[in-house]
JSON list of C-alpha atoms in Angstrom, two decimals:
[
{"chain": "A", "resi": 24, "resn": "UNK", "atom": "CA", "xyz": [275.29, 54.36, 14.00]},
{"chain": "A", "resi": 25, "resn": "UNK", "atom": "CA", "xyz": [272.88, 51.40, 14.14]},
{"chain": "A", "resi": 26, "resn": "UNK", "atom": "CA", "xyz": [271.66, 52.66, 10.46]},
{"chain": "A", "resi": 27, "resn": "UNK", "atom": "CA", "xyz": [275.88, 51.91, 9.34]},
{"chain": "A", "resi": 28, "resn": "UNK", "atom": "CA", "xyz": [275.60, 48.40, 11.57]},
{"chain": "A", "resi": 29, "resn": "UNK", "atom": "CA", "xyz": [271.87, 47.48, 9.59]},
{"chain": "A", "resi": 30, "resn": "UNK", "atom": "CA", "xyz": [274.25, 47.98, 6.17]},
{"chain": "A", "resi": 31, "resn": "UNK", "atom": "CA", "xyz": [277.04, 46.00, 7.74]},
{"chain": "A", "resi": 32, "resn": "UNK", "atom": "CA", "xyz": [274.21, 42.87, 9.02]},
{"chain": "A", "resi": 33, "resn": "UNK", "atom": "CA", "xyz": [273.24, 43.49, 4.53]},
{"chain": "A", "resi": 34, "resn": "UNK", "atom": "CA", "xyz": [276.61, 43.18, 3.37]},
{"chain": "A", "resi": 35, "resn": "UNK", "atom": "CA", "xyz": [277.21, 40.32, 5.41]},
{"chain": "A", "resi": 36, "resn": "UNK", "atom": "CA", "xyz": [273.96, 38.60, 3.58]},
{"chain": "A", "resi": 37, "resn": "UNK", "atom": "CA", "xyz": [275.10, 39.74, 0.66]},
{"chain": "A", "resi": 38, "resn": "UNK", "atom": "CA", "xyz": [278.58, 37.63, 1.11]},
{"chain": "A", "resi": 39, "resn": "UNK", "atom": "CA", "xyz": [276.34, 34.32, 2.52]},
{"chain": "A", "resi": 40, "resn": "UNK", "atom": "CA", "xyz": [273.81, 34.72, -0.72]},
{"chain": "A", "resi": 41, "resn": "UNK", "atom": "CA", "xyz": [277.33, 34.71, -2.50]},
{"chain": "A", "resi": 42, "resn": "UNK", "atom": "CA", "xyz": [278.84, 31.84, -0.81]},
{"chain": "A", "resi": 43, "resn": "UNK", "atom": "CA", "xyz": [275.71, 29.48, -0.78]},
{"chain": "A", "resi": 44, "resn": "UNK", "atom": "CA", "xyz": [274.46, 30.78, -4.39]},
{"chain": "A", "resi": 45, "resn": "UNK", "atom": "CA", "xyz": [277.90, 29.79, -6.14]},
{"chain": "A", "resi": 46, "resn": "UNK", "atom": "CA", "xyz": [277.51, 26.46, -4.42]},
{"chain": "A", "resi": 47, "resn": "UNK", "atom": "CA", "xyz": [274.34, 25.97, -4.67]},
{"chain": "A", "resi": 48, "resn": "UNK", "atom": "CA", "xyz": [274.90, 26.28, -8.68]},
{"chain": "A", "resi": 49, "resn": "UNK", "atom": "CA", "xyz": [277.61, 23.88, -8.69]},
{"chain": "A", "resi": 50, "resn": "UNK", "atom": "CA", "xyz": [275.82, 21.54, -6.65]},
{"chain": "A", "resi": 51, "resn": "UNK", "atom": "CA", "xyz": [272.50, 21.84, -8.89]},
{"chain": "A", "resi": 52, "resn": "UNK", "atom": "CA", "xyz": [274.66, 22.27, -12.43]},
{"chain": "A", "resi": 53, "resn": "UNK", "atom": "CA", "xyz": [276.55, 18.67, -12.37]},
{"chain": "A", "resi": 54, "resn": "UNK", "atom": "CA", "xyz": [280.25, 20.18, -12.41]},
{"chain": "A", "resi": 55, "resn": "UNK", "atom": "CA", "xyz": [280.71, 20.22, -8.21]},
{"chain": "A", "resi": 56, "resn": "UNK", "atom": "CA", "xyz": [283.58, 21.76, -8.20]},
{"chain": "A", "resi": 57, "resn": "UNK", "atom": "CA", "xyz": [284.87, 25.16, -5.92]},
{"chain": "A", "resi": 58, "resn": "UNK", "atom": "CA", "xyz": [285.05, 29.04, -7.97]},
{"chain": "A", "resi": 59, "resn": "UNK", "atom": "CA", "xyz": [286.19, 31.96, -7.39]},
{"chain": "A", "resi": 60, "resn": "UNK", "atom": "CA", "xyz": [283.48, 33.12, -6.57]},
{"chain": "A", "resi": 61, "resn": "UNK", "atom": "CA", "xyz": [282.67, 31.24, -3.87]},
{"chain": "A", "resi": 62, "resn": "UNK", "atom": "CA", "xyz": [285.67, 32.49, -1.85]},
{"chain": "A", "resi": 63, "resn": "UNK", "atom": "CA", "xyz": [284.56, 36.04, -2.32]},
{"chain": "A", "resi": 64, "resn": "UNK", "atom": "CA", "xyz": [281.34, 35.00, -1.00]},
{"chain": "A", "resi": 65, "resn": "UNK", "atom": "CA", "xyz": [283.10, 33.82, 2.33]},
{"chain": "A", "resi": 66, "resn": "UNK", "atom": "CA", "xyz": [285.86, 36.94, 2.68]},
{"chain": "A", "resi": 67, "resn": "UNK", "atom": "CA", "xyz": [283.16, 39.23, 2.09]},
{"chain": "A", "resi": 68, "resn": "UNK", "atom": "CA", "xyz": [280.74, 37.61, 4.91]},
{"chain": "A", "resi": 69, "resn": "UNK", "atom": "CA", "xyz": [284.22, 36.90, 7.17]},
{"chain": "A", "resi": 70, "resn": "UNK", "atom": "CA", "xyz": [285.06, 40.94, 6.87]},
{"chain": "A", "resi": 71, "resn": "UNK", "atom": "CA", "xyz": [281.33, 41.50, 7.38]},
{"chain": "A", "resi": 72, "resn": "UNK", "atom": "CA", "xyz": [281.26, 39.41, 10.36]},
{"chain": "A", "resi": 73, "resn": "UNK", "atom": "CA", "xyz": [284.04, 40.71, 11.86]},
{"chain": "A", "resi": 74, "resn": "UNK", "atom": "CA", "xyz": [282.93, 44.13, 11.76]},
{"chain": "A", "resi": 75, "resn": "UNK", "atom": "CA", "xyz": [279.58, 42.90, 13.51]},
{"chain": "A", "resi": 76, "resn": "UNK", "atom": "CA", "xyz": [281.36, 41.58, 16.06]},
{"chain": "A", "resi": 77, "resn": "UNK", "atom": "CA", "xyz": [282.93, 44.80, 17.35]},
{"chain": "A", "resi": 78, "resn": "UNK", "atom": "CA", "xyz": [280.84, 46.09, 19.80]},
{"chain": "A", "resi": 79, "resn": "UNK", "atom": "CA", "xyz": [279.86, 49.43, 18.14]},
{"chain": "A", "resi": 80, "resn": "UNK", "atom": "CA", "xyz": [276.47, 50.70, 17.08]},
{"chain": "A", "resi": 81, "resn": "UNK", "atom": "CA", "xyz": [274.33, 48.45, 18.72]},
{"chain": "A", "resi": 82, "resn": "UNK", "atom": "CA", "xyz": [271.01, 49.56, 21.61]},
{"chain": "A", "resi": 83, "resn": "UNK", "atom": "CA", "xyz": [272.46, 50.24, 25.45]},
{"chain": "A", "resi": 84, "resn": "UNK", "atom": "CA", "xyz": [272.23, 47.58, 28.04]},
{"chain": "A", "resi": 85, "resn": "UNK", "atom": "CA", "xyz": [272.38, 44.86, 24.29]},
{"chain": "A", "resi": 86, "resn": "UNK", "atom": "CA", "xyz": [275.75, 42.28, 25.24]},
{"chain": "A", "resi": 87, "resn": "UNK", "atom": "CA", "xyz": [277.81, 40.11, 22.58]},
{"chain": "A", "resi": 88, "resn": "UNK", "atom": "CA", "xyz": [277.07, 37.01, 22.99]},
{"chain": "A", "resi": 89, "resn": "UNK", "atom": "CA", "xyz": [280.89, 35.77, 22.54]},
{"chain": "A", "resi": 90, "resn": "UNK", "atom": "CA", "xyz": [279.66, 31.95, 22.44]},
{"chain": "A", "resi": 91, "resn": "UNK", "atom": "CA", "xyz": [277.32, 32.81, 19.31]},
{"chain": "A", "resi": 92, "resn": "UNK", "atom": "CA", "xyz": [280.53, 34.44, 17.58]},
{"chain": "A", "resi": 93, "resn": "UNK", "atom": "CA", "xyz": [283.01, 32.22, 18.53]},
{"chain": "A", "resi": 94, "resn": "UNK", "atom": "CA", "xyz": [281.12, 29.13, 17.33]},
{"chain": "A", "resi": 95, "resn": "UNK", "atom": "CA", "xyz": [280.53, 30.78, 13.87]},
{"chain": "A", "resi": 96, "resn": "UNK", "atom": "CA", "xyz": [283.85, 31.46, 13.48]},
{"chain": "A", "resi": 97, "resn": "UNK", "atom": "CA", "xyz": [285.41, 28.37, 14.30]},
{"chain": "A", "resi": 98, "resn": "UNK", "atom": "CA", "xyz": [282.60, 27.37, 10.94]},
{"chain": "A", "resi": 99, "resn": "UNK", "atom": "CA", "xyz": [283.54, 30.17, 8.38]},
{"chain": "A", "resi": 100, "resn": "UNK", "atom": "CA", "xyz": [287.56, 28.82, 9.77]},
{"chain": "A", "resi": 101, "resn": "UNK", "atom": "CA", "xyz": [286.35, 25.66, 8.47]},
{"chain": "A", "resi": 102, "resn": "UNK", "atom": "CA", "xyz": [284.95, 26.48, 5.70]},
{"chain": "A", "resi": 103, "resn": "UNK", "atom": "CA", "xyz": [287.72, 28.65, 4.41]},
{"chain": "A", "resi": 104, "resn": "UNK", "atom": "CA", "xyz": [290.27, 25.88, 5.20]},
{"chain": "A", "resi": 105, "resn": "UNK", "atom": "CA", "xyz": [287.88, 23.48, 3.09]},
{"chain": "A", "resi": 106, "resn": "UNK", "atom": "CA", "xyz": [287.39, 25.73, 0.39]},
{"chain": "A", "resi": 107, "resn": "UNK", "atom": "CA", "xyz": [291.76, 26.48, 0.34]},
{"chain": "A", "resi": 108, "resn": "UNK", "atom": "CA", "xyz": [292.41, 22.97, 0.24]},
{"chain": "A", "resi": 109, "resn": "UNK", "atom": "CA", "xyz": [289.91, 21.46, -1.93]},
{"chain": "A", "resi": 110, "resn": "UNK", "atom": "CA", "xyz": [290.68, 24.49, -4.11]},
{"chain": "A", "resi": 111, "resn": "UNK", "atom": "CA", "xyz": [294.47, 23.71, -4.37]},
{"chain": "A", "resi": 112, "resn": "UNK", "atom": "CA", "xyz": [293.19, 20.11, -4.74]},
{"chain": "A", "resi": 113, "resn": "UNK", "atom": "CA", "xyz": [290.97, 21.23, -7.91]},
{"chain": "A", "resi": 114, "resn": "UNK", "atom": "CA", "xyz": [294.15, 22.87, -9.80]},
{"chain": "A", "resi": 115, "resn": "UNK", "atom": "CA", "xyz": [297.14, 19.80, -8.87]},
{"chain": "A", "resi": 116, "resn": "UNK", "atom": "CA", "xyz": [294.61, 17.20, -10.26]},
{"chain": "A", "resi": 117, "resn": "UNK", "atom": "CA", "xyz": [291.39, 18.77, -12.08]},
{"chain": "A", "resi": 118, "resn": "UNK", "atom": "CA", "xyz": [289.14, 17.24, -9.40]},
{"chain": "A", "resi": 119, "resn": "UNK", "atom": "CA", "xyz": [287.81, 17.03, -6.19]},
{"chain": "A", "resi": 120, "resn": "UNK", "atom": "CA", "xyz": [286.32, 15.00, -3.00]},
{"chain": "A", "resi": 121, "resn": "UNK", "atom": "CA", "xyz": [282.49, 14.95, -3.19]},
{"chain": "A", "resi": 122, "resn": "UNK", "atom": "CA", "xyz": [282.98, 15.17, 0.50]},
{"chain": "A", "resi": 123, "resn": "UNK", "atom": "CA", "xyz": [284.96, 18.59, 0.71]},
{"chain": "A", "resi": 124, "resn": "UNK", "atom": "CA", "xyz": [282.22, 19.77, -1.52]},
{"chain": "A", "resi": 125, "resn": "UNK", "atom": "CA", "xyz": [278.97, 18.96, -0.05]},
{"chain": "A", "resi": 126, "resn": "UNK", "atom": "CA", "xyz": [280.89, 19.77, 3.64]},
{"chain": "A", "resi": 127, "resn": "UNK", "atom": "CA", "xyz": [281.05, 23.61, 2.61]},
{"chain": "A", "resi": 128, "resn": "UNK", "atom": "CA", "xyz": [277.60, 23.41, 1.84]},
{"chain": "A", "resi": 129, "resn": "UNK", "atom": "CA", "xyz": [276.32, 21.47, 5.28]},
{"chain": "A", "resi": 130, "resn": "UNK", "atom": "CA", "xyz": [278.77, 23.78, 7.46]},
{"chain": "A", "resi": 131, "resn": "UNK", "atom": "CA", "xyz": [277.27, 27.04, 4.94]},
{"chain": "A", "resi": 132, "resn": "UNK", "atom": "CA", "xyz": [273.88, 26.49, 5.82]},
{"chain": "A", "resi": 133, "resn": "UNK", "atom": "CA", "xyz": [275.17, 25.51, 9.59]},
{"chain": "A", "resi": 134, "resn": "UNK", "atom": "CA", "xyz": [276.70, 28.57, 9.92]},
{"chain": "A", "resi": 135, "resn": "UNK", "atom": "CA", "xyz": [272.94, 31.01, 8.92]},
{"chain": "A", "resi": 136, "resn": "UNK", "atom": "CA", "xyz": [271.38, 28.43, 10.75]},
{"chain": "A", "resi": 137, "resn": "UNK", "atom": "CA", "xyz": [273.71, 29.44, 13.89]},
{"chain": "A", "resi": 138, "resn": "UNK", "atom": "CA", "xyz": [272.78, 32.55, 12.88]},
{"chain": "A", "resi": 139, "resn": "UNK", "atom": "CA", "xyz": [269.55, 33.04, 12.87]},
{"chain": "A", "resi": 140, "resn": "UNK", "atom": "CA", "xyz": [268.55, 30.08, 15.70]},
{"chain": "A", "resi": 141, "resn": "UNK", "atom": "CA", "xyz": [270.87, 30.91, 18.56]},
{"chain": "A", "resi": 142, "resn": "UNK", "atom": "CA", "xyz": [269.94, 33.59, 20.32]}
]
């Protein structure tokens, strides 16, 4: 069971990498628009993260950090909302607010920082 949990952690990291990687390509490529790949990365990270929040495959006596899970979920929902709003606006007007674009990158890095630094 522990091996399966490690596989889910790996998939969660892949989702983060896809989201942040697609964002970084747009940020440093000069186009600065949301892509479908960003949404796919967010969904992969979300599904794997929710699976990790379930208390399965944990060592005996280990406990979940419910506050950390809640904060990461709120940040994930904010990223999803910004991606949805930005994608919709991008389709309608053909442009995207720089604040929305940069906020997605900042929140994605913040979510990774929470995962690594909060014990």
